[in-house]
Amino acid sequence: MLQVGTKAPAFTLPDAQGNLISSETFAGKRWVLYFYPKDSTPGCTKQACAFAAAHGEYEALGVPVVGVSKDSQKSHQRFAEKNGLPFLLLSDPELTAIQAYDVWKEKKLYGKTSMGVVRTTYVIGPDGVIEWAGEKVKPDQNAQQILDFLTGK
């Protein structure tokens, strides 16, 4: 995981509609970048829906939320439509941003070891420097945790 105070790596990835979105789009803004393992799984759905439920509060603060996984654009499209997600989901099947942000790790599940995305969230400041970093965040608490950080609670 990248540490607070680190310059956030630049990337360009497609969104669910195939539009290329660059991290430079958010230059001059504070924004949330969260990495999650897989669309439509219980934890990832909980996390995405929590960010969706808090979307108005993020908008009021002027803080965009962006989710990234290695799922396809089509998968993101279905996931966003099914759950009414009002924020960007970016597709990273080549693991470009996933590896740059150091969230591709060895994971153990039911005694089996494999590589995968560790649920990680970053708040990136207007200067492109990481202001907050959380690894293995709790899906149902992450959106509120970030709001509390952004509002100084």
PDB file of N, CA and C in Angstrom, residues 43-148:
ATOM      1  N   GLY A  43     -19.128  -8.307  -0.350  1.00  0.00           N
ATOM      2  CA  GLY A  43     -18.389  -7.193   0.259  1.00  0.00           C
ATOM      3  C   GLY A  43     -18.266  -6.003  -0.669  1.00  0.00           C
ATOM      4  N   CYS A  44     -17.989  -6.266  -1.933  1.00  0.00           N
ATOM      5  CA  CYS A  44     -17.813  -5.178  -2.902  1.00  0.00           C
ATOM      6  C   CYS A  44     -19.134  -4.459  -3.171  1.00  0.00           C
ATOM      7  N   THR A  45     -20.229  -5.204  -3.156  1.00  0.00           N
ATOM      8  CA  THR A  45     -21.543  -4.596  -3.337  1.00  0.00           C
ATOM      9  C   THR A  45     -21.874  -3.718  -2.139  1.00  0.00           C
ATOM     10  N   LYS A  46     -21.587  -4.224  -0.924  1.00  0.00           N
ATOM     11  CA  LYS A  46     -21.813  -3.436   0.295  1.00  0.00           C
ATOM     12  C   LYS A  46     -21.043  -2.121   0.243  1.00  0.00           C
ATOM     13  N   GLN A  47     -19.770  -2.212  -0.131  1.00  0.00           N
ATOM     14  CA  GLN A  47     -18.920  -1.027  -0.173  1.00  0.00           C
ATOM     15  C   GLN A  47     -19.426  -0.024  -1.210  1.00  0.00           C
ATOM     16  N   ALA A  48     -19.732  -0.506  -2.415  1.00  0.00           N
ATOM     17  CA  ALA A  48     -20.206   0.372  -3.485  1.00  0.00           C
ATOM     18  C   ALA A  48     -21.532   1.025  -3.101  1.00  0.00           C
ATOM     19  N   CYS A  49     -22.434   0.253  -2.509  1.00  0.00           N
ATOM     20  CA  CYS A  49     -23.740   0.802  -2.117  1.00  0.00           C
ATOM     21  C   CYS A  49     -23.600   1.827  -0.988  1.00  0.00           C
ATOM     22  N   ALA A  50     -22.634   1.622  -0.102  1.00  0.00           N
ATOM     23  CA  ALA A  50     -22.383   2.604   0.961  1.00  0.00           C
ATOM     24  C   ALA A  50     -21.870   3.916   0.365  1.00  0.00           C
ATOM     25  N   PHE A  51     -20.968   3.830  -0.616  1.00  0.00           N
ATOM     26  CA  PHE A  51     -20.507   5.046  -1.297  1.00  0.00           C
ATOM     27  C   PHE A  51     -21.665   5.696  -2.056  1.00  0.00           C
ATOM     28  N   ALA A  52     -22.526   4.884  -2.658  1.00  0.00           N
ATOM     29  CA  ALA A  52     -23.683   5.421  -3.391  1.00  0.00           C
ATOM     30  C   ALA A  52     -24.637   6.138  -2.439  1.00  0.00           C
ATOM     31  N   ALA A  53     -24.880   5.535  -1.270  1.00  0.00           N
ATOM     32  CA  ALA A  53     -25.781   6.143  -0.285  1.00  0.00           C
ATOM     33  C   ALA A  53     -25.237   7.472   0.231  1.00  0.00           C
ATOM     34  N   ALA A  54     -23.927   7.598   0.288  1.00  0.00           N
ATOM     35  CA  ALA A  54     -23.285   8.823   0.784  1.00  0.00           C
ATOM     36  C   ALA A  54     -22.939   9.791  -0.351  1.00  0.00           C
ATOM     37  N   HIS A  55     -23.335   9.455  -1.564  1.00  0.00           N
ATOM     38  CA  HIS A  55     -22.938  10.245  -2.741  1.00  0.00           C
ATOM     39  C   HIS A  55     -23.275  11.734  -2.601  1.00  0.00           C
ATOM     40  N   GLY A  56     -24.458  12.045  -2.076  1.00  0.00           N
ATOM     41  CA  GLY A  56     -24.860  13.447  -1.902  1.00  0.00           C
ATOM     42  C   GLY A  56     -23.902  14.203  -0.994  1.00  0.00           C
ATOM     43  N   GLU A  57     -23.448  13.538   0.056  1.00  0.00           N
ATOM     44  CA  GLU A  57     -22.514  14.178   0.984  1.00  0.00           C
ATOM     45  C   GLU A  57     -21.157  14.407   0.320  1.00  0.00           C
ATOM     46  N   TYR A  58     -20.715  13.430  -0.472  1.00  0.00           N
ATOM     47  CA  TYR A  58     -19.455  13.597  -1.200  1.00  0.00           C
ATOM     48  C   TYR A  58     -19.576  14.733  -2.214  1.00  0.00           C
ATOM     49  N   GLU A  59     -20.714  14.774  -2.908  1.00  0.00           N
ATOM     50  CA  GLU A  59     -20.942  15.847  -3.889  1.00  0.00           C
ATOM     51  C   GLU A  59     -20.939  17.211  -3.224  1.00  0.00           C
ATOM     52  N   ALA A  60     -21.586  17.304  -2.065  1.00  0.00           N
ATOM     53  CA  ALA A  60     -21.633  18.572  -1.333  1.00  0.00           C
ATOM     54  C   ALA A  60     -20.236  19.051  -0.944  1.00  0.00           C
ATOM     55  N   LEU A  61     -19.345  18.094  -0.701  1.00  0.00           N
ATOM     56  CA  LEU A  61     -17.957  18.431  -0.367  1.00  0.00           C
ATOM     57  C   LEU A  61     -17.107  18.665  -1.626  1.00  0.00           C
ATOM     58  N   GLY A  62     -17.673  18.369  -2.794  1.00  0.00           N
ATOM     59  CA  GLY A  62     -16.922  18.513  -4.046  1.00  0.00           C
ATOM     60  C   GLY A  62     -15.851  17.453  -4.212  1.00  0.00           C
ATOM     61  N   VAL A  63     -16.101  16.261  -3.646  1.00  0.00           N
ATOM     62  CA  VAL A  63     -15.119  15.178  -3.664  1.00  0.00           C
ATOM     63  C   VAL A  63     -15.650  14.010  -4.504  1.00  0.00           C
ATOM     64  N   PRO A  64     -15.119  13.827  -5.710  1.00  0.00           N
ATOM     65  CA  PRO A  64     -15.538  12.688  -6.526  1.00  0.00           C
ATOM     66  C   PRO A  64     -15.043  11.362  -5.942  1.00  0.00           C
ATOM     67  N   VAL A  65     -15.814  10.313  -6.178  1.00  0.00           N
ATOM     68  CA  VAL A  65     -15.449   8.958  -5.768  1.00  0.00           C
ATOM     69  C   VAL A  65     -15.233   8.129  -7.026  1.00  0.00           C
ATOM     70  N   VAL A  66     -14.148   7.373  -7.063  1.00  0.00           N
ATOM     71  CA  VAL A  66     -13.815   6.531  -8.210  1.00  0.00           C
ATOM     72  C   VAL A  66     -13.457   5.138  -7.699  1.00  0.00           C
ATOM     73  N   GLY A  67     -14.129   4.121  -8.237  1.00  0.00           N
ATOM     74  CA  GLY A  67     -13.834   2.737  -7.883  1.00  0.00           C
ATOM     75  C   GLY A  67     -13.060   2.068  -9.005  1.00  0.00           C
ATOM     76  N   VAL A  68     -12.110   1.212  -8.653  1.00  0.00           N
ATOM     77  CA  VAL A  68     -11.294   0.498  -9.644  1.00  0.00           C
ATOM     78  C   VAL A  68     -11.228  -0.988  -9.283  1.00  0.00           C
ATOM     79  N   SER A  69     -11.467  -1.829 -10.280  1.00  0.00           N
ATOM     80  CA  SER A  69     -11.215  -3.269 -10.131  1.00  0.00           C
ATOM     81  C   SER A  69     -10.729  -3.778 -11.485  1.00  0.00           C
ATOM     82  N   LYS A  70     -10.364  -5.052 -11.524  1.00  0.00           N
ATOM     83  CA  LYS A  70      -9.878  -5.604 -12.789  1.00  0.00           C
ATOM     84  C   LYS A  70     -11.018  -6.140 -13.653  1.00  0.00           C
ATOM     85  N   ASP A  71     -12.260  -5.958 -13.203  1.00  0.00           N
ATOM     86  CA  ASP A  71     -13.414  -6.408 -13.978  1.00  0.00           C
ATOM     87  C   ASP A  71     -13.534  -5.654 -15.299  1.00  0.00           C
ATOM     88  N   SER A  72     -14.253  -6.256 -16.240  1.00  0.00           N
ATOM     89  CA  SER A  72     -14.442  -5.656 -17.567  1.00  0.00           C
ATOM     90  C   SER A  72     -15.389  -4.455 -17.506  1.00  0.00           C
ATOM     91  N   GLN A  73     -15.378  -3.674 -18.566  1.00  0.00           N
ATOM     92  CA  GLN A  73     -16.292  -2.533 -18.668  1.00  0.00           C
ATOM     93  C   GLN A  73     -17.739  -3.016 -18.598  1.00  0.00           C
ATOM     94  N   LYS A  74     -18.037  -4.116 -19.283  1.00  0.00           N
ATOM     95  CA  LYS A  74     -19.395  -4.671 -19.303  1.00  0.00           C
ATOM     96  C   LYS A  74     -19.827  -5.079 -17.887  1.00  0.00           C
ATOM     97  N   SER A  75     -18.928  -5.700 -17.149  1.00  0.00           N
ATOM     98  CA  SER A  75     -19.216  -6.092 -15.771  1.00  0.00           C
ATOM     99  C   SER A  75     -19.501  -4.853 -14.919  1.00  0.00           C
ATOM    100  N   HIS A  76     -18.693  -3.818 -15.094  1.00  0.00           N
ATOM    101  CA  HIS A  76     -18.903  -2.555 -14.359  1.00  0.00           C
ATOM    102  C   HIS A  76     -20.258  -1.950 -14.703  1.00  0.00           C
ATOM    103  N   GLN A  77     -20.601  -2.007 -15.978  1.00  0.00           N
ATOM    104  CA  GLN A  77     -21.873  -1.439 -16.430  1.00  0.00           C
ATOM    105  C   GLN A  77     -23.047  -2.145 -15.725  1.00  0.00           C
ATOM    106  N   ARG A  78     -23.018  -3.471 -15.719  1.00  0.00           N
ATOM    107  CA  ARG A  78     -24.085  -4.250 -15.056  1.00  0.00           C
ATOM    108  C   ARG A  78     -24.113  -3.954 -13.549  1.00  0.00           C
ATOM    109  N   PHE A  79     -22.943  -3.920 -12.936  1.00  0.00           N
ATOM    110  CA  PHE A  79     -22.822  -3.676 -11.499  1.00  0.00           C
ATOM    111  C   PHE A  79     -23.389  -2.298 -11.134  1.00  0.00           C
ATOM    112  N   ALA A  80     -23.013  -1.284 -11.916  1.00  0.00           N
ATOM    113  CA  ALA A  80     -23.483   0.084 -11.664  1.00  0.00           C
ATOM    114  C   ALA A  80     -24.991   0.197 -11.867  1.00  0.00           C
ATOM    115  N   GLU A  81     -25.492  -0.398 -12.949  1.00  0.00           N
ATOM    116  CA  GLU A  81     -26.934  -0.327 -13.231  1.00  0.00           C
ATOM    117  C   GLU A  81     -27.743  -1.058 -12.164  1.00  0.00           C
ATOM    118  N   LYS A  82     -27.323  -2.253 -11.815  1.00  0.00           N
ATOM    119  CA  LYS A  82     -28.046  -3.073 -10.839  1.00  0.00           C
ATOM    120  C   LYS A  82     -28.132  -2.401  -9.466  1.00  0.00           C
ATOM    121  N   ASN A  83     -27.066  -1.679  -9.093  1.00  0.00           N
ATOM    122  CA  ASN A  83     -26.995  -1.083  -7.753  1.00  0.00           C
ATOM    123  C   ASN A  83     -27.174   0.430  -7.732  1.00  0.00           C
ATOM    124  N   GLY A  84     -27.460   1.038  -8.890  1.00  0.00           N
ATOM    125  CA  GLY A  84     -27.678   2.489  -8.951  1.00  0.00           C
ATOM    126  C   GLY A  84     -26.466   3.286  -8.503  1.00  0.00           C
ATOM    127  N   LEU A  85     -25.293   2.887  -8.980  1.00  0.00           N
ATOM    128  CA  LEU A  85     -24.063   3.561  -8.556  1.00  0.00           C
ATOM    129  C   LEU A  85     -23.857   4.854  -9.348  1.00  0.00           C
ATOM    130  N   PRO A  86     -23.796   5.984  -8.651  1.00  0.00           N
ATOM    131  CA  PRO A  86     -23.701   7.286  -9.329  1.00  0.00           C
ATOM    132  C   PRO A  86     -22.273   7.797  -9.535  1.00  0.00           C
ATOM    133  N   PHE A  87     -21.283   6.949  -9.339  1.00  0.00           N
ATOM    134  CA  PHE A  87     -19.893   7.385  -9.462  1.00  0.00           C
ATOM    135  C   PHE A  87     -19.170   6.513 -10.484  1.00  0.00           C
ATOM    136  N   LEU A  88     -17.967   6.938 -10.853  1.00  0.00           N
ATOM    137  CA  LEU A  88     -17.180   6.226 -11.858  1.00  0.00           C
ATOM    138  C   LEU A  88     -16.642   4.897 -11.357  1.00  0.00           C
ATOM    139  N   LEU A  89     -16.739   3.894 -12.220  1.00  0.00           N
ATOM    140  CA  LEU A  89     -16.054   2.622 -11.997  1.00  0.00           C
ATOM    141  C   LEU A  89     -15.101   2.458 -13.171  1.00  0.00           C
ATOM    142  N   LEU A  90     -13.834   2.252 -12.873  1.00  0.00           N
ATOM    143  CA  LEU A  90     -12.832   2.104 -13.921  1.00  0.00           C
ATOM    144  C   LEU A  90     -12.358   0.659 -14.003  1.00  0.00           C
ATOM    145  N   SER A  91     -12.129   0.228 -15.227  1.00  0.00           N
ATOM    146  CA  SER A  91     -11.721  -1.141 -15.511  1.00  0.00           C
ATOM    147  C   SER A  91     -10.206  -1.207 -15.697  1.00  0.00           C
ATOM    148  N   ASP A  92      -9.564  -2.101 -14.947  1.00  0.00           N
ATOM    149  CA  ASP A  92      -8.107  -2.226 -14.995  1.00  0.00           C
ATOM    150  C   ASP A  92      -7.676  -3.693 -15.154  1.00  0.00           C
ATOM    151  N   PRO A  93      -8.081  -4.343 -16.273  1.00  0.00           N
ATOM    152  CA  PRO A  93      -7.736  -5.758 -16.445  1.00  0.00           C
ATOM    153  C   PRO A  93      -6.233  -6.014 -16.581  1.00  0.00           C
ATOM    154  N   GLU A  94      -5.477  -5.007 -17.006  1.00  0.00           N
ATOM    155  CA  GLU A  94      -4.019  -5.173 -17.129  1.00  0.00           C
ATOM    156  C   GLU A  94      -3.297  -4.861 -15.827  1.00  0.00           C
ATOM    157  N   LEU A  95      -4.056  -4.474 -14.804  1.00  0.00           N
ATOM    158  CA  LEU A  95      -3.515  -4.186 -13.462  1.00  0.00           C
ATOM    159  C   LEU A  95      -2.576  -2.976 -13.439  1.00  0.00           C
ATOM    160  N   THR A  96      -2.754  -2.056 -14.353  1.00  0.00           N
ATOM    161  CA  THR A  96      -1.886  -0.882 -14.450  1.00  0.00           C
ATOM    162  C   THR A  96      -1.926  -0.045 -13.169  1.00  0.00           C
ATOM    163  N   ALA A  97      -3.110   0.453 -12.821  1.00  0.00           N
ATOM    164  CA  ALA A  97      -3.252   1.263 -11.606  1.00  0.00           C
ATOM    165  C   ALA A  97      -3.199   0.380 -10.368  1.00  0.00           C
ATOM    166  N   ILE A  98      -3.783  -0.808 -10.468  1.00  0.00           N
ATOM    167  CA  ILE A  98      -3.812  -1.734  -9.332  1.00  0.00           C
ATOM    168  C   ILE A  98      -2.394  -2.012  -8.824  1.00  0.00           C
ATOM    169  N   GLN A  99      -1.460  -2.242  -9.735  1.00  0.00           N
ATOM    170  CA  GLN A  99      -0.074  -2.491  -9.316  1.00  0.00           C
ATOM    171  C   GLN A  99       0.632  -1.194  -8.928  1.00  0.00           C
ATOM    172  N   ALA A 100       0.350  -0.108  -9.648  1.00  0.00           N
ATOM    173  CA  ALA A 100       0.993   1.177  -9.325  1.00  0.00           C
ATOM    174  C   ALA A 100       0.631   1.631  -7.910  1.00  0.00           C
ATOM    175  N   TYR A 101      -0.596   1.313  -7.467  1.00  0.00           N
ATOM    176  CA  TYR A 101      -1.043   1.699  -6.134  1.00  0.00           C
ATOM    177  C   TYR A 101      -0.784   0.598  -5.093  1.00  0.00           C
ATOM    178  N   ASP A 102      -0.058  -0.431  -5.507  1.00  0.00           N
ATOM    179  CA  ASP A 102       0.403  -1.492  -4.610  1.00  0.00           C
ATOM    180  C   ASP A 102      -0.739  -2.190  -3.869  1.00  0.00           C
ATOM    181  N   VAL A 103      -1.810  -2.551  -4.603  1.00  0.00           N
ATOM    182  CA  VAL A 103      -2.932  -3.245  -3.979  1.00  0.00           C
ATOM    183  C   VAL A 103      -3.102  -4.674  -4.525  1.00  0.00           C
ATOM    184  N   TRP A 104      -2.196  -5.126  -5.416  1.00  0.00           N
ATOM    185  CA  TRP A 104      -2.208  -6.486  -5.944  1.00  0.00           C
ATOM    186  C   TRP A 104      -1.315  -7.321  -5.041  1.00  0.00           C
ATOM    187  N   LYS A 105      -1.920  -8.193  -4.243  1.00  0.00           N
ATOM    188  CA  LYS A 105      -1.176  -8.911  -3.201  1.00  0.00           C
ATOM    189  C   LYS A 105      -1.561 -10.381  -3.175  1.00  0.00           C
ATOM    190  N   GLU A 106      -0.751 -11.124  -2.474  1.00  0.00           N
ATOM    191  CA  GLU A 106      -1.072 -12.524  -2.230  1.00  0.00           C
ATOM    192  C   GLU A 106      -2.166 -12.564  -1.164  1.00  0.00           C
ATOM    193  N   LYS A 107      -3.203 -13.360  -1.441  1.00  0.00           N
ATOM    194  CA  LYS A 107      -4.319 -13.471  -0.515  1.00  0.00           C
ATOM    195  C   LYS A 107      -4.557 -14.948  -0.208  1.00  0.00           C
ATOM    196  N   LYS A 108      -5.072 -15.206   0.987  1.00  0.00           N
ATOM    197  CA  LYS A 108      -5.419 -16.575   1.364  1.00  0.00           C
ATOM    198  C   LYS A 108      -6.912 -16.647   1.630  1.00  0.00           C
ATOM    199  N   LEU A 109      -7.553 -17.641   1.016  1.00  0.00           N
ATOM    200  CA  LEU A 109      -8.971 -17.853   1.226  1.00  0.00           C
ATOM    201  C   LEU A 109      -9.211 -19.348   1.316  1.00  0.00           C
ATOM    202  N   TYR A 110      -9.779 -19.773   2.420  1.00  0.00           N
ATOM    203  CA  TYR A 110     -10.041 -21.199   2.642  1.00  0.00           C
ATOM    204  C   TYR A 110      -8.787 -22.041   2.426  1.00  0.00           C
ATOM    205  N   GLY A 111      -7.647 -21.539   2.894  1.00  0.00           N
ATOM    206  CA  GLY A 111      -6.392 -22.264   2.803  1.00  0.00           C
ATOM    207  C   GLY A 111      -5.719 -22.214   1.441  1.00  0.00           C
ATOM    208  N   LYS A 112      -6.369 -21.576   0.472  1.00  0.00           N
ATOM    209  CA  LYS A 112      -5.812 -21.478  -0.880  1.00  0.00           C
ATOM    210  C   LYS A 112      -5.171 -20.094  -1.055  1.00  0.00           C
ATOM    211  N   THR A 113      -3.981 -20.066  -1.618  1.00  0.00           N
ATOM    212  CA  THR A 113      -3.275 -18.808  -1.839  1.00  0.00           C
ATOM    213  C   THR A 113      -3.405 -18.404  -3.301  1.00  0.00           C
ATOM    214  N   SER A 114      -3.727 -17.141  -3.527  1.00  0.00           N
ATOM    215  CA  SER A 114      -3.807 -16.617  -4.894  1.00  0.00           C
ATOM    216  C   SER A 114      -3.506 -15.120  -4.855  1.00  0.00           C
ATOM    217  N   MET A 115      -3.313 -14.549  -6.023  1.00  0.00           N
ATOM    218  CA  MET A 115      -3.081 -13.113  -6.125  1.00  0.00           C
ATOM    219  C   MET A 115      -4.421 -12.410  -6.347  1.00  0.00           C
ATOM    220  N   GLY A 116      -4.571 -11.246  -5.759  1.00  0.00           N
ATOM    221  CA  GLY A 116      -5.816 -10.508  -5.938  1.00  0.00           C
ATOM    222  C   GLY A 116      -5.697  -9.097  -5.392  1.00  0.00           C
ATOM    223  N   VAL A 117      -6.758  -8.334  -5.596  1.00  0.00           N
ATOM    224  CA  VAL A 117      -6.818  -6.949  -5.124  1.00  0.00           C
ATOM    225  C   VAL A 117      -7.194  -6.938  -3.646  1.00  0.00           C
ATOM    226  N   VAL A 118      -6.391  -6.252  -2.856  1.00  0.00           N
ATOM    227  CA  VAL A 118      -6.707  -6.037  -1.449  1.00  0.00           C
ATOM    228  C   VAL A 118      -7.524  -4.749  -1.382  1.00  0.00           C
ATOM    229  N   ARG A 119      -8.706  -4.830  -0.756  1.00  0.00           N
ATOM    230  CA  ARG A 119      -9.612  -3.679  -0.663  1.00  0.00           C
ATOM    231  C   ARG A 119      -8.873  -2.516   0.011  1.00  0.00           C
ATOM    232  N   THR A 120      -8.621  -1.471  -0.767  1.00  0.00           N
ATOM    233  CA  THR A 120      -7.805  -0.347  -0.304  1.00  0.00           C
ATOM    234  C   THR A 120      -8.419   0.962  -0.789  1.00  0.00           C
ATOM    235  N   THR A 121      -8.401   1.967   0.061  1.00  0.00           N
ATOM    236  CA  THR A 121      -8.950   3.277  -0.303  1.00  0.00           C
ATOM    237  C   THR A 121      -7.921   4.367  -0.044  1.00  0.00           C
ATOM    238  N   TYR A 122      -7.857   5.302  -0.992  1.00  0.00           N
ATOM    239  CA  TYR A 122      -6.976   6.462  -0.873  1.00  0.00           C
ATOM    240  C   TYR A 122      -7.791   7.740  -1.021  1.00  0.00           C
ATOM    241  N   VAL A 123      -7.418   8.757  -0.257  1.00  0.00           N
ATOM    242  CA  VAL A 123      -7.913  10.109  -0.505  1.00  0.00           C
ATOM    243  C   VAL A 123      -6.723  10.858  -1.075  1.00  0.00           C
ATOM    244  N   ILE A 124      -6.919  11.415  -2.261  1.00  0.00           N
ATOM    245  CA  ILE A 124      -5.844  12.125  -2.953  1.00  0.00           C
ATOM    246  C   ILE A 124      -6.161  13.618  -2.927  1.00  0.00           C
ATOM    247  N   GLY A 125      -5.185  14.394  -2.516  1.00  0.00           N
ATOM    248  CA  GLY A 125      -5.382  15.828  -2.376  1.00  0.00           C
ATOM    249  C   GLY A 125      -5.290  16.566  -3.702  1.00  0.00           C
ATOM    250  N   PRO A 126      -5.647  17.856  -3.692  1.00  0.00           N
ATOM    251  CA  PRO A 126      -5.620  18.676  -4.909  1.00  0.00           C
ATOM    252  C   PRO A 126      -4.232  18.735  -5.560  1.00  0.00           C
ATOM    253  N   ASP A 127      -3.191  18.516  -4.758  1.00  0.00           N
ATOM    254  CA  ASP A 127      -1.810  18.553  -5.261  1.00  0.00           C
ATOM    255  C   ASP A 127      -1.347  17.184  -5.769  1.00  0.00           C
ATOM    256  N   GLY A 128      -2.261  16.187  -5.755  1.00  0.00           N
ATOM    257  CA  GLY A 128      -1.915  14.859  -6.248  1.00  0.00           C
ATOM    258  C   GLY A 128      -1.173  13.996  -5.245  1.00  0.00           C
ATOM    259  N   VAL A 129      -1.157  14.415  -3.985  1.00  0.00           N
ATOM    260  CA  VAL A 129      -0.467  13.666  -2.936  1.00  0.00           C
ATOM    261  C   VAL A 129      -1.510  12.931  -2.081  1.00  0.00           C
ATOM    262  N   ILE A 130      -1.190  11.699  -1.701  1.00  0.00           N
ATOM    263  CA  ILE A 130      -2.097  10.892  -0.893  1.00  0.00           C
ATOM    264  C   ILE A 130      -2.215  11.494   0.506  1.00  0.00           C
ATOM    265  N   GLU A 131      -3.475  11.790   0.909  1.00  0.00           N
ATOM    266  CA  GLU A 131      -3.755  12.393   2.215  1.00  0.00           C
ATOM    267  C   GLU A 131      -4.216  11.357   3.236  1.00  0.00           C
ATOM    268  N   TRP A 132      -4.820  10.278   2.740  1.00  0.00           N
ATOM    269  CA  TRP A 132      -5.339   9.230   3.614  1.00  0.00           C
ATOM    270  C   TRP A 132      -5.211   7.910   2.879  1.00  0.00           C
ATOM    271  N   ALA A 133      -4.829   6.857   3.584  1.00  0.00           N
ATOM    272  CA  ALA A 133      -4.693   5.542   2.964  1.00  0.00           C
ATOM    273  C   ALA A 133      -5.177   4.490   3.949  1.00  0.00           C
ATOM    274  N   GLY A 134      -6.005   3.573   3.458  1.00  0.00           N
ATOM    275  CA  GLY A 134      -6.509   2.501   4.296  1.00  0.00           C
ATOM    276  C   GLY A 134      -6.515   1.188   3.544  1.00  0.00           C
ATOM    277  N   GLU A 135      -5.858   0.182   4.130  1.00  0.00           N
ATOM    278  CA  GLU A 135      -5.801  -1.143   3.518  1.00  0.00           C
ATOM    279  C   GLU A 135      -6.721  -2.078   4.290  1.00  0.00           C
ATOM    280  N   LYS A 136      -7.325  -3.030   3.575  1.00  0.00           N
ATOM    281  CA  LYS A 136      -8.258  -3.991   4.173  1.00  0.00           C
ATOM    282  C   LYS A 136      -9.376  -3.252   4.916  1.00  0.00           C
ATOM    283  N   VAL A 137      -9.896  -2.197   4.281  1.00  0.00           N
ATOM    284  CA  VAL A 137     -10.975  -1.415   4.884  1.00  0.00           C
ATOM    285  C   VAL A 137     -12.243  -2.260   4.958  1.00  0.00           C
ATOM    286  N   LYS A 138     -13.103  -1.941   5.900  1.00  0.00           N
ATOM    287  CA  LYS A 138     -14.366  -2.669   6.066  1.00  0.00           C
ATOM    288  C   LYS A 138     -15.379  -2.127   5.045  1.00  0.00           C
ATOM    289  N   PRO A 139     -15.942  -3.002   4.212  1.00  0.00           N
ATOM    290  CA  PRO A 139     -16.824  -2.565   3.129  1.00  0.00           C
ATOM    291  C   PRO A 139     -17.990  -1.693   3.573  1.00  0.00           C
ATOM    292  N   ASP A 140     -18.622  -2.045   4.688  1.00  0.00           N
ATOM    293  CA  ASP A 140     -19.804  -1.302   5.120  1.00  0.00           C
ATOM    294  C   ASP A 140     -19.463  -0.038   5.911  1.00  0.00           C
ATOM    295  N   GLN A 141     -18.212   0.150   6.284  1.00  0.00           N
ATOM    296  CA  GLN A 141     -17.825   1.320   7.083  1.00  0.00           C
ATOM    297  C   GLN A 141     -16.945   2.305   6.325  1.00  0.00           C
ATOM    298  N   ASN A 142     -16.392   1.885   5.198  1.00  0.00           N
ATOM    299  CA  ASN A 142     -15.402   2.679   4.480  1.00  0.00           C
ATOM    300  C   ASN A 142     -15.912   4.049   4.044  1.00  0.00           C
ATOM    301  N   ALA A 143     -17.099   4.111   3.454  1.00  0.00           N
ATOM    302  CA  ALA A 143     -17.630   5.391   2.956  1.00  0.00           C
ATOM    303  C   ALA A 143     -17.764   6.403   4.101  1.00  0.00           C
ATOM    304  N   GLN A 144     -18.279   5.959   5.256  1.00  0.00           N
ATOM    305  CA  GLN A 144     -18.434   6.850   6.404  1.00  0.00           C
ATOM    306  C   GLN A 144     -17.079   7.217   7.003  1.00  0.00           C
ATOM    307  N   GLN A 145     -16.174   6.264   7.016  1.00  0.00           N
ATOM    308  CA  GLN A 145     -14.818   6.502   7.524  1.00  0.00           C
ATOM    309  C   GLN A 145     -14.154   7.642   6.729  1.00  0.00           C
ATOM    310  N   ILE A 146     -14.299   7.607   5.421  1.00  0.00           N
ATOM    311  CA  ILE A 146     -13.706   8.638   4.568  1.00  0.00           C
ATOM    312  C   ILE A 146     -14.422   9.977   4.770  1.00  0.00           C
ATOM    313  N   LEU A 147     -15.750   9.945   4.866  1.00  0.00           N
ATOM    314  CA  LEU A 147     -16.493  11.183   5.132  1.00  0.00           C
ATOM    315  C   LEU A 147     -16.030  11.817   6.443  1.00  0.00           C
ATOM    316  N   ASP A 148     -15.850  10.998   7.474  1.00  0.00           N
ATOM    317  CA  ASP A 148     -15.384  11.517   8.758  1.00  0.00           C
ATOM    318  C   ASP A 148     -14.014  12.173   8.603  1.00  0.00           C
TER     319      ASP A 148
END
